[in-house]
Coordinates of C-alpha atoms and ligand atoms in Angstrom, one line a residue:
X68 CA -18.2 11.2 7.5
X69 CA -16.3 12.5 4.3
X70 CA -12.5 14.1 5.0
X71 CA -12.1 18.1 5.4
X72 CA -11.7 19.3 1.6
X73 CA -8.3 21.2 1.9
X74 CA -8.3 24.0 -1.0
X75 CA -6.2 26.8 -2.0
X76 CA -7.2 30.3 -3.2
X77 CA -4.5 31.8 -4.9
X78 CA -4.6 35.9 -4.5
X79 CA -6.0 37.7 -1.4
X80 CA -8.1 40.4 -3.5
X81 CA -11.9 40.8 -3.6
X82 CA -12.3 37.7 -5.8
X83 CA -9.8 35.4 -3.4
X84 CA -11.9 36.6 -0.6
X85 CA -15.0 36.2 -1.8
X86 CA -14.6 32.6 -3.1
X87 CA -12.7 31.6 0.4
X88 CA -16.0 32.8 1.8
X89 CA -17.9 30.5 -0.4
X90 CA -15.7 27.6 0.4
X91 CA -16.1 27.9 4.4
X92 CA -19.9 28.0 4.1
X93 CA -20.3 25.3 2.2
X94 CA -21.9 22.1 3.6
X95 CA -18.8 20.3 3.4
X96 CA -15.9 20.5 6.2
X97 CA -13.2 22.7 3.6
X98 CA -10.2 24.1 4.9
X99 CA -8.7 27.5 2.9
X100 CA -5.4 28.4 2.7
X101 CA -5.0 32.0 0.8
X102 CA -1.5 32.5 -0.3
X103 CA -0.3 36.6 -1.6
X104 CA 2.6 37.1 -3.4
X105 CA 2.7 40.5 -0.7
X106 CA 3.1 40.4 2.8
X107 CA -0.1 42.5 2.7
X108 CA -3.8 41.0 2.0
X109 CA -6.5 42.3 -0.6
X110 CA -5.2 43.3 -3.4
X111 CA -7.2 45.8 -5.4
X112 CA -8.7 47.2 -2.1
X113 CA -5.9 47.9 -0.8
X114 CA -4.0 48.9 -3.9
X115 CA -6.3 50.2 -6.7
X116 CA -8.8 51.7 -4.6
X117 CA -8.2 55.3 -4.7
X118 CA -7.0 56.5 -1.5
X119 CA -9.9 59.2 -0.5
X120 CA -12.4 56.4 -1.3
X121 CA -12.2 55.2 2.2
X122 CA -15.6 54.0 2.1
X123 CA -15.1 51.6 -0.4
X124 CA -12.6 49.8 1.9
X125 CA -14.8 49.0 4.3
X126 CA -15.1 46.2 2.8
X127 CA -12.2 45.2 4.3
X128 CA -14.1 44.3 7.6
X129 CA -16.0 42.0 5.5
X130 CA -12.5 40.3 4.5
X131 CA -11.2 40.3 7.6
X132 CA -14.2 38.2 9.0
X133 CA -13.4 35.7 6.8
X134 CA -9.8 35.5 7.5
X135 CA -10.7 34.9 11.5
X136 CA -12.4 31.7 10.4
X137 CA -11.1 28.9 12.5
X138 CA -10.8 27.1 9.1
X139 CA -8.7 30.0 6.7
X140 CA -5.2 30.4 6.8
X141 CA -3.0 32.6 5.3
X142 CA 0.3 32.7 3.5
X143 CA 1.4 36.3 2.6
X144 CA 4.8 37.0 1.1
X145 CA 4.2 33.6 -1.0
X146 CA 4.3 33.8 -5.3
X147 CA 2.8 31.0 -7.1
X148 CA 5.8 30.5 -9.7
X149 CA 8.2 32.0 -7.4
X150 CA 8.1 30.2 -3.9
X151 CA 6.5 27.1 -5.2
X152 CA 4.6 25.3 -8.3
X153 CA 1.0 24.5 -9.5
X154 CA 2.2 21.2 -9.0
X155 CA 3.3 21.5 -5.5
X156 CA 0.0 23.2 -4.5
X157 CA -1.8 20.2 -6.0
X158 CA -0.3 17.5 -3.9
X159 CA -0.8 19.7 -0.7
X160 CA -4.3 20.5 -1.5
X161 CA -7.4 19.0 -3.2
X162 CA -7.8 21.8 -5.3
X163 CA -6.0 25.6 -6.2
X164 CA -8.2 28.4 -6.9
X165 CA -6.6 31.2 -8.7
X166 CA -7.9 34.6 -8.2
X167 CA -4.7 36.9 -9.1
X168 CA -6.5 39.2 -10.8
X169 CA -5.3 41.6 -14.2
X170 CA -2.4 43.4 -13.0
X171 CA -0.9 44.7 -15.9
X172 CA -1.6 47.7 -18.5
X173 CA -3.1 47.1 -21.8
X174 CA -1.0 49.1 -24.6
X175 CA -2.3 51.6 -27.1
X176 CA 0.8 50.1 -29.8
X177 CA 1.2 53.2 -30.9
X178 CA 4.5 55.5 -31.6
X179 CA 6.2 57.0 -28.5
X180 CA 4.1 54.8 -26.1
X181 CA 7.8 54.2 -23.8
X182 CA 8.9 57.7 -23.8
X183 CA 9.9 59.2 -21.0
X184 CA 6.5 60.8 -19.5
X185 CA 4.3 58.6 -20.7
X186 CA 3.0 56.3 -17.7
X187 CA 0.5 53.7 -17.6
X188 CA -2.5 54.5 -15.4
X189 CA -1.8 51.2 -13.4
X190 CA 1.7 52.5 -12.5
X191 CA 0.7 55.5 -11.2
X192 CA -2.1 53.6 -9.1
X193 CA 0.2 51.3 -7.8
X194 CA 2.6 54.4 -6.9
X195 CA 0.6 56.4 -4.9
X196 CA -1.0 53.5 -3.5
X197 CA 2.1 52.7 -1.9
X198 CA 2.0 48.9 -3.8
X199 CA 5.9 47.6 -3.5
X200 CA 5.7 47.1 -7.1
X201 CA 5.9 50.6 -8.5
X202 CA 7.6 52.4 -5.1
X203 CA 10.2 53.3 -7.3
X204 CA 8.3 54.7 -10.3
X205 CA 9.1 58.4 -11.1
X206 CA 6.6 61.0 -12.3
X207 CA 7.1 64.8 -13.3
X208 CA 4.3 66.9 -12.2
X209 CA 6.6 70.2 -13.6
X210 CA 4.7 70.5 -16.3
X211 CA 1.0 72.5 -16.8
X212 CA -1.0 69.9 -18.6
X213 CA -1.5 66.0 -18.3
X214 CA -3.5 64.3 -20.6
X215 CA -5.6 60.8 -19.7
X216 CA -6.3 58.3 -22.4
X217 CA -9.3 56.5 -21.7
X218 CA -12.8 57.3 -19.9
X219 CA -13.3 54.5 -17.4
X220 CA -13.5 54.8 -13.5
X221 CA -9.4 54.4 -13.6
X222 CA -9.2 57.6 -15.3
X223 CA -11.8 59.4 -12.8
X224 CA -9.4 58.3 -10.0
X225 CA -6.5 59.3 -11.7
X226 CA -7.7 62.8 -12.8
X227 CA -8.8 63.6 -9.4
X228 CA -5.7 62.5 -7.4
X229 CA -4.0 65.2 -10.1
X230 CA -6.6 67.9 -9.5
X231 CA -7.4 67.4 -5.8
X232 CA -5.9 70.0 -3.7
X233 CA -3.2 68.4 -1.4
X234 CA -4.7 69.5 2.0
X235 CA -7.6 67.2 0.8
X236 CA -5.2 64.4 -0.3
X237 CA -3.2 64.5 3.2
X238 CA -6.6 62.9 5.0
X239 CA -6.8 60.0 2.9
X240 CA -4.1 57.2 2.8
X241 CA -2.5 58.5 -0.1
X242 CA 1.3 56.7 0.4
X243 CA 3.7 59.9 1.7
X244 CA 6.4 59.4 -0.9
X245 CA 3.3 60.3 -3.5
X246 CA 1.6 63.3 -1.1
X247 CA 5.0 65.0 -1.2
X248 CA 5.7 64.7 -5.3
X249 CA 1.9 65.8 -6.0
X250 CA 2.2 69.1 -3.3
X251 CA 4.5 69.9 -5.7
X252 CA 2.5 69.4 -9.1
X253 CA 2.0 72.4 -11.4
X254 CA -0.7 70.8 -13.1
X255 CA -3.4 73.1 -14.3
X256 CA -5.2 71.5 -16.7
X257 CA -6.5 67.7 -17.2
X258 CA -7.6 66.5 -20.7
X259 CA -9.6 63.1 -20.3
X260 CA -9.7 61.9 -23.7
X261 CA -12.2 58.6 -25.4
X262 CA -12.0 57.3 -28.5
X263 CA -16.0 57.6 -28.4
X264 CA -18.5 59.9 -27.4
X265 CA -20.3 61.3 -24.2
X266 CA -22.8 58.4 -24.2
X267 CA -19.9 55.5 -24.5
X268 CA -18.0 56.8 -21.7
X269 CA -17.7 53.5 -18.9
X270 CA -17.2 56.4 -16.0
X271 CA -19.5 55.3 -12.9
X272 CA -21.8 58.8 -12.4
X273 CA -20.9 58.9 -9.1
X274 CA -17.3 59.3 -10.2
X275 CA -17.9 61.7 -13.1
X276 CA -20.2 63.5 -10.6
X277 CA -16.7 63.9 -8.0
X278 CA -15.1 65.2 -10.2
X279 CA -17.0 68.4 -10.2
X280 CA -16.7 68.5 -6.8
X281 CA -13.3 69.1 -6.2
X282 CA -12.9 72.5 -4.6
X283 CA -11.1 75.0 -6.9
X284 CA -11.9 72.6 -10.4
X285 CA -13.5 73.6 -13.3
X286 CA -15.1 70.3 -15.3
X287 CA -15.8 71.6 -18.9
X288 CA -17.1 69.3 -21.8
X289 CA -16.7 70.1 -26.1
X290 CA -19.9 71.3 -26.7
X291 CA -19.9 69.9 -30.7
X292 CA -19.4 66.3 -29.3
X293 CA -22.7 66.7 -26.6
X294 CA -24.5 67.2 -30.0
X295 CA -25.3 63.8 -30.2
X296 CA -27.5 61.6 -33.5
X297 CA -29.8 59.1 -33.5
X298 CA -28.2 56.0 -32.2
X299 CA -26.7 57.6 -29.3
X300 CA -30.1 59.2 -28.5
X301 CA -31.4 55.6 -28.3
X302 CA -28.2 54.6 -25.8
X303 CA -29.2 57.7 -24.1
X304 CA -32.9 57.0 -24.0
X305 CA -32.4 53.0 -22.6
X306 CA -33.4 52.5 -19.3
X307 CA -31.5 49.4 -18.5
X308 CA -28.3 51.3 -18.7
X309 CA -29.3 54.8 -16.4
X310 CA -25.7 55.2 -16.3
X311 CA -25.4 56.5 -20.2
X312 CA -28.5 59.0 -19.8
X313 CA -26.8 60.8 -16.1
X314 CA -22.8 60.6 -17.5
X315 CA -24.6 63.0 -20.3
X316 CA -26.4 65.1 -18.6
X317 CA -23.6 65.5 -16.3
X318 CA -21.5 66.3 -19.5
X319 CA -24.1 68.4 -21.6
X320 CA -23.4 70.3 -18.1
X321 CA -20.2 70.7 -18.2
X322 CA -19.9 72.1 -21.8
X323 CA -21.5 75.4 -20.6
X324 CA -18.8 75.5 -18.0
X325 CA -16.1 78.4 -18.7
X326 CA -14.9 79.0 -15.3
X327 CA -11.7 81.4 -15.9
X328 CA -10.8 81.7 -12.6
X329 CA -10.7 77.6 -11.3
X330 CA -7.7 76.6 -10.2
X331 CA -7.3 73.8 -11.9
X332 CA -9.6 72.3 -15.1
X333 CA -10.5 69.0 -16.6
X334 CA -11.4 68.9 -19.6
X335 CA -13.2 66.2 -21.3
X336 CA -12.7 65.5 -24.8
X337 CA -14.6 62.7 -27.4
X338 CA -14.4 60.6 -30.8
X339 CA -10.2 61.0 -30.7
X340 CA -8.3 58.0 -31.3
X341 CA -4.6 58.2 -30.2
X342 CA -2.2 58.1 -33.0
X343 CA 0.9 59.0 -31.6
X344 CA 3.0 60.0 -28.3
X345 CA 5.6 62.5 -29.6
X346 CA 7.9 64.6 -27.9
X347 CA 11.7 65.3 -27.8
X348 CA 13.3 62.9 -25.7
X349 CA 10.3 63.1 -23.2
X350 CA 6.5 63.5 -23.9
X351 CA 5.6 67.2 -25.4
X352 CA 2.1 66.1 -26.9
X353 CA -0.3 63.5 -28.0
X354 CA -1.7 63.2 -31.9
X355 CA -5.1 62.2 -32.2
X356 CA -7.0 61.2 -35.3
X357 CA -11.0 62.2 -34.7
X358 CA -13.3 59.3 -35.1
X359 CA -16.6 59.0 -36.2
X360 CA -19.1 56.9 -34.3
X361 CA -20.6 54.1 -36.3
X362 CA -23.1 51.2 -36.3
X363 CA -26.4 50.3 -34.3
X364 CA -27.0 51.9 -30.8
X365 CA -25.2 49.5 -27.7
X366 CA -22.6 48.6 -30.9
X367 CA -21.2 51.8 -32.2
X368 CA -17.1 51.6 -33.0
X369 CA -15.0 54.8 -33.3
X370 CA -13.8 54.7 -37.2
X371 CA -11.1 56.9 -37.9
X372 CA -11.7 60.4 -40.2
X373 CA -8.8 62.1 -42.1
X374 CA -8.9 65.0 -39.4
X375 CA -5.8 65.4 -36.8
X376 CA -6.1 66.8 -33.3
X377 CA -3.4 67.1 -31.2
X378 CA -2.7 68.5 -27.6
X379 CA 0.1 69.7 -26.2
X380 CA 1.4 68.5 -22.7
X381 CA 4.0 67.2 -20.5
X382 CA 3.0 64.0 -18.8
X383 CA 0.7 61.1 -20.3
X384 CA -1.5 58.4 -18.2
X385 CA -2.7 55.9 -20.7
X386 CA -5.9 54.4 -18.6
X387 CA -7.4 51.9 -20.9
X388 CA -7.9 48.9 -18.9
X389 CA -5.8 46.2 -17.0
X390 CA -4.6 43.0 -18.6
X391 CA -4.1 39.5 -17.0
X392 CA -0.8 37.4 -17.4
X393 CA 0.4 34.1 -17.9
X394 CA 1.1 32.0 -14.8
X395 CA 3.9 28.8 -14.8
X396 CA 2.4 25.8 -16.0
X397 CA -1.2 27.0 -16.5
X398 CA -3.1 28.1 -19.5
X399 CA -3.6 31.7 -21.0
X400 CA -5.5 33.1 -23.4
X401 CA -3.2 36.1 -24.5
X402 CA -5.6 38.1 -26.7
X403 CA -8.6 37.9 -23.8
X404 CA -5.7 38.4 -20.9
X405 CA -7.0 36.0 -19.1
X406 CA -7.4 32.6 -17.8
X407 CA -9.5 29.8 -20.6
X408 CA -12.8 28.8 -18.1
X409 CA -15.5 27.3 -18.2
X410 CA -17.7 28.3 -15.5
X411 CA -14.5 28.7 -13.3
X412 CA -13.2 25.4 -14.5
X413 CA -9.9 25.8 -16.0
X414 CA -9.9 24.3 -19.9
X415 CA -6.2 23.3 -21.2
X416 CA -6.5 21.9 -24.4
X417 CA -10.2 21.6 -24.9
X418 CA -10.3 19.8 -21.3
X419 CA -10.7 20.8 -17.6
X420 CA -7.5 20.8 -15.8
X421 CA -8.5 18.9 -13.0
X422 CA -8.6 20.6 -9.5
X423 CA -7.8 24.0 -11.2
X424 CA -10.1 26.9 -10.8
X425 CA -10.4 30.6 -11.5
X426 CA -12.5 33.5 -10.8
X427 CA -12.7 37.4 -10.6
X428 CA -10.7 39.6 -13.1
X429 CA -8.5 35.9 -14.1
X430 CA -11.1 34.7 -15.0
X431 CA -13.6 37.5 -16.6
X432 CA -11.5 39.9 -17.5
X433 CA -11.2 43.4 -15.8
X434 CA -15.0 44.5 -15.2
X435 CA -17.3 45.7 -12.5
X436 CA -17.3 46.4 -9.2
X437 CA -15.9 44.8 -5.8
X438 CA -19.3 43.1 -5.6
X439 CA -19.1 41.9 -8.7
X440 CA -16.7 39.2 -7.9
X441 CA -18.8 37.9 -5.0
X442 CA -21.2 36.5 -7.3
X443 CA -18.3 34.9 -9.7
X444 CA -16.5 33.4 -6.8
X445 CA -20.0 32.4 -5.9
X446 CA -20.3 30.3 -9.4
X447 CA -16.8 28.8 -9.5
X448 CA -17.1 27.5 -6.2
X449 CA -20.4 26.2 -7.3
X450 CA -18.3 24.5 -9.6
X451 CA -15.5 22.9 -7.5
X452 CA -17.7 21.8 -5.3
X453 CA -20.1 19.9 -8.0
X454 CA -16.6 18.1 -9.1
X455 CA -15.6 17.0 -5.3
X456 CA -16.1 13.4 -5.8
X457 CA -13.4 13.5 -8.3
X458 CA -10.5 14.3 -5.8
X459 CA -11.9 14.1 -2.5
X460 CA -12.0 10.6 -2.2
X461 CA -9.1 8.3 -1.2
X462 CA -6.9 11.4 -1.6
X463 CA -6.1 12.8 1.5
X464 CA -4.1 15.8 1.6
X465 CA -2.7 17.7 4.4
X466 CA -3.4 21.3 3.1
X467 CA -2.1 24.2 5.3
X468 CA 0.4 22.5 7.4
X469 CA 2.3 20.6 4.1
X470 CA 2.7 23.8 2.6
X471 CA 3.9 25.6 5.4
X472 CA 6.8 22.7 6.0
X473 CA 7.5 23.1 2.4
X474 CA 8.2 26.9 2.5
X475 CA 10.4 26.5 5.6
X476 CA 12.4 24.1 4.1
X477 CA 12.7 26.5 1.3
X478 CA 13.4 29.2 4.0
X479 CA 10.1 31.2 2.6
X480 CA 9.8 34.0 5.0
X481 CA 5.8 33.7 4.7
X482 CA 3.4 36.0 7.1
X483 CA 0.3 34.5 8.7
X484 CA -2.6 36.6 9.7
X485 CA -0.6 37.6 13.0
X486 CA 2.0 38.9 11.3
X487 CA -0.3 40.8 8.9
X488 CA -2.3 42.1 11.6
X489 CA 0.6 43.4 13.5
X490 CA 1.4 45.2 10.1
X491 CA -1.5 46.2 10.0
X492 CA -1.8 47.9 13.4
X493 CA 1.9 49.4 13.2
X494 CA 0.4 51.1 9.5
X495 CA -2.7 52.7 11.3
X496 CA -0.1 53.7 14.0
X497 CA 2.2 56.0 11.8
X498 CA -0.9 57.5 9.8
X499 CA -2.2 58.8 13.0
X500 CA 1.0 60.5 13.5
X501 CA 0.0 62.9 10.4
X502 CA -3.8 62.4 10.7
X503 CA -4.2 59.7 8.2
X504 CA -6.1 56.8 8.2
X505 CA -3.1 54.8 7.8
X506 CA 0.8 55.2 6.2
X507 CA 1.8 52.0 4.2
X508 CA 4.9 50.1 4.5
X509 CA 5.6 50.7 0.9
X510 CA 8.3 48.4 0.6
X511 CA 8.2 44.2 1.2
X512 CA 11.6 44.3 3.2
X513 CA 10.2 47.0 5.7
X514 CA 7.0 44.9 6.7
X515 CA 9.2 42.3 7.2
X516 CA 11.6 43.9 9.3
X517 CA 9.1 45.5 11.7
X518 CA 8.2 41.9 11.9
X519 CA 11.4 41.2 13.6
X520 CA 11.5 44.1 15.5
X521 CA 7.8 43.7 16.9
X522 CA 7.7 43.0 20.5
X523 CA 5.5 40.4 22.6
X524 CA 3.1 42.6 23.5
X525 CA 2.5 43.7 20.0
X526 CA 1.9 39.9 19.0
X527 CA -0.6 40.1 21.8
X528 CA -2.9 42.9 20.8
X529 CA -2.6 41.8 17.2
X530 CA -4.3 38.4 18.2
X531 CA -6.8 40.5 20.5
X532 CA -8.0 42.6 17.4
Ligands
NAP808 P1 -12.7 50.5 -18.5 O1 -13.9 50.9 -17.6 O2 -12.8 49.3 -19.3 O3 -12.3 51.8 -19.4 C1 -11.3 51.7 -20.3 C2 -11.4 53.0 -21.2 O4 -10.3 52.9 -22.1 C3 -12.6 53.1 -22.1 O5 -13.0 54.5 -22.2 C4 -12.2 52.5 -23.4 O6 -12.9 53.0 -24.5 C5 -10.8 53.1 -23.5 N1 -9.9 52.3 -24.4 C6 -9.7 51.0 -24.4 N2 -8.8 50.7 -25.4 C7 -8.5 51.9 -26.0 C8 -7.6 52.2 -27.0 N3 -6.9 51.3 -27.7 N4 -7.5 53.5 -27.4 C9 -8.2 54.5 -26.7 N5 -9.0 54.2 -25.7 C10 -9.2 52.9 -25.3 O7 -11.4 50.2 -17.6 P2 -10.8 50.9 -16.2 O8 -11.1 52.3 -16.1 O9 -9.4 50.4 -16.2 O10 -11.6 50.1 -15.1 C11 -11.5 48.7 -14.9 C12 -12.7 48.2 -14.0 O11 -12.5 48.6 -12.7 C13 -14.0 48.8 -14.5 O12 -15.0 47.8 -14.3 C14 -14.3 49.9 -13.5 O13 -15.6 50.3 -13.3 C15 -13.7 49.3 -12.2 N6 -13.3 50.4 -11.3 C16 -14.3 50.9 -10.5 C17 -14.0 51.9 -9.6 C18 -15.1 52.4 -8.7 O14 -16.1 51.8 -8.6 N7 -14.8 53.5 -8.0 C19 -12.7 52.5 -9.6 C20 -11.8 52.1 -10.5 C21 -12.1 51.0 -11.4 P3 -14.0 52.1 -25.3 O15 -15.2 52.2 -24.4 O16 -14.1 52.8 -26.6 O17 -13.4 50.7 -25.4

């Protein structure tokens, strides 16, 4: 019989999941090993996700299926580049998939883009999110109007964590340090601003459709951009894309809205390109130039006119997609921000790397849905395991428990899926306190001191759950 294949995913979000999954149905004996730079597993789930879109984190269950395979083990608390090298990986394991995802902001390049005020969408995800990353991010709410750049689903989640009241916020598992900064927002008014039109925006209509829902908001649309030519009436009238047909309906809607006596509004506003961030030591407004749209339906561009638009405000959430970066000793492609691949093969050079593999946001880019990386981990696996002859024979490795001897010598404090789901339980714990589906350990060092503090009998019921 062939050796156990030992592999290692790299990244414990949707993407790491899903292709761990792949690995341990495979017909071959393959032993995972997920490591995550966190103490806590699955990424964007449990960090992007908006926290009242508990639903969408059911998906978790799925996850955590996978993670009681007798065959998966789990290294949180452990950076590739930080704790240990590509290089190391590969002479503990046959193969490394990485799967870390985009996690950083793309940037407009525009004046004013650092001033104070002027955040990027990720941040503020990552803040009230409670990811340890951006704990210590500050945003001022004392102000009566924020303006969004961009019109994808970050900006929907964004805008309604703004605009929902706080009552609603304080069921979901908003993080506490952000419930108590946004009770206090004077926001009034949200502009959500594209560079395009009504029919280009990439919201989700289930997401433009919650925005109307929020009790106490008033969604208005400009009427003059809802007026829309020929090319758009083709995007409109496309079947294959339902999406662009309900988003404008949903907006044509919204520009007969004038509710004066909403609480709060949102306002969505087309064809303005950003031109500049000004302000006077902190943000005060954002410059626009209106665009035209031009070119063939499914390929129309925004090209600047000579008109200026501006709008006032005090806070800025640039939301205009996520980036990947450049990991130690691997390959990038800088303008793409993301991993060079051919069908989840790493190329360096022109050439597969050999036993390096990539999949989800590292490897597409930052697009879709959580499901949508089940069928990319799907074909990258498809891939490693096609090329399995080339390092499987002759070449035994010793996977999980090499690693693991490694990190101790290094004194790695890593967490296994014990530790996580003694986290875990402690989180759910404390949200139940306040009526919340869970409160975060927002910090690395305070998982891993309720570690040490956790007593037998919490170890016990952890490995019951
Ligand atoms: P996105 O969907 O790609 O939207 C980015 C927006 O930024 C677009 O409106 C884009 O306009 C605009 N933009 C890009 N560059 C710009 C520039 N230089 N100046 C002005 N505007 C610019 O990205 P996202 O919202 O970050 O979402 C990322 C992925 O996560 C998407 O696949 C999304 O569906 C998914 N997601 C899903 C959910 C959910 O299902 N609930 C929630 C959050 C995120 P153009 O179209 O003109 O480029």
């Amino acid at each position: 019989m062939d050796s156990p294949l030992h592999i290692a995913v790299v990244g414990s979000g949707p993407s790491g999941f899903y292709a761990a999954e792949a690995l341990l149905r495979s017909q071959h004996v393959v032993h995972v090993s997920m490591l995550e730079r966190l103490p806590a597993p699955y990424g964007l789930v449990r960090y992007g996700v908006a926290p009242d879109h508990q639903k969408l984190k059911k998906v978790i269950s799925v996850f955590d299926r996978i993670a009681a395979h007798e065959r998966f083990t789990y290294f949180g608390n452990v950076a590739l580049g930080r704790d240990v090298t590509i290089e190391e990986l590969k002479s503990c394991y046959h193969a490394v998939v990485l799967a870390c995802g985009a996690p950083r902001d793309r940037q407009l390049g525009i004046t004013g883009e650092s001033m104070d005020g002027c955040h990027a969408a990720t941040d503020f995800v990552g803040w009230y999110n409670g990811h340890p990353d951006f704990r210590d991010k500050t945003f001022n709410f004392d102000c009566e109007t924020a303006v969004i750049i961009g019109q994808g689903n970050v900006a929907a989640d964004v805008c309604r964590i703004l605009t929902m009241p706080p009552e609603e916020l304080r069921k979901s598992d908003i993080s506490a340090h952000a419930l108590e900064e946004l009770a206090k927002s004077k926001i009034r008014n949200v502009h959500i601003v594209g560079r395009r039109g009504p029919v280009q925006a990439k919201f989700s209509p289930a997401e433009l459709r919650e925005l109307d829902q929020i009790s106490d908001v008033s969604c208005e649309a400009d009427p003059v951009a809802c007026e829309i030519g020929p090319a758009c009436l083709e995007e409109v009238g496309d079947k294959s894309n339902p999406a662009a047909a309900k988003n404008f309906d949903l907006f044509r809607r919204f520009s007969t809205n004038r509710q004066n006596d909403a609480g709060r509004r949102i306002t969505f506003q087309f064809c303005l390109e950003p031109t500049e961030i000004f302000g006077d030591g902190s943000v005060t407004g954002v410059r626009f130039t209106q665009t035209a749209l031009q070119g063939a339906a499914h390929h129309q561009k925004a090209v600047a006119t000579d008109n200026a638009f501006s709008i006032d405000c005090g806070i800025v959430f640039k939301s205009i997609g996520y980036k990947g970066v450049a990991l130690p000793g691997l390959p990038f492609d800088d303008k793409a921000g993301v991993v060079p691949n051919e069908k989840g093969r790493v190329v360096a050079s022109g050439a597969s790397l050999p036993g390096v593999y990539v999949t989800g946001w590292q490897k597409r880019g930052p697009t879709g849905i959580i499901g949508s990386n089940r069928a990319d981990s799907i074909e990258t696996i498809e891939s490693l395991m096609t090329d399995m002859s080339t390092f499987q024979n002759d070449n035994p490795k010793e996977g999980a428990e090499s690693l693991a001897a490694l990190l101790q010598q290094r004194d790695v404090r890593f967490i296994n899926i014990d530790d996580w789901r003694i986290i875990d339980r402690l989180e759910i714990e404390r949200g139940m306190v306040s009526g919340k589906p869970r409160e975060k350990f927002a910090e690395v060092d305070e998982m891993i001191d309720v570690l040490s503090c956790s007593v037998p009998e919490d170890r016990q019921a952890a490995k019951a759950d």
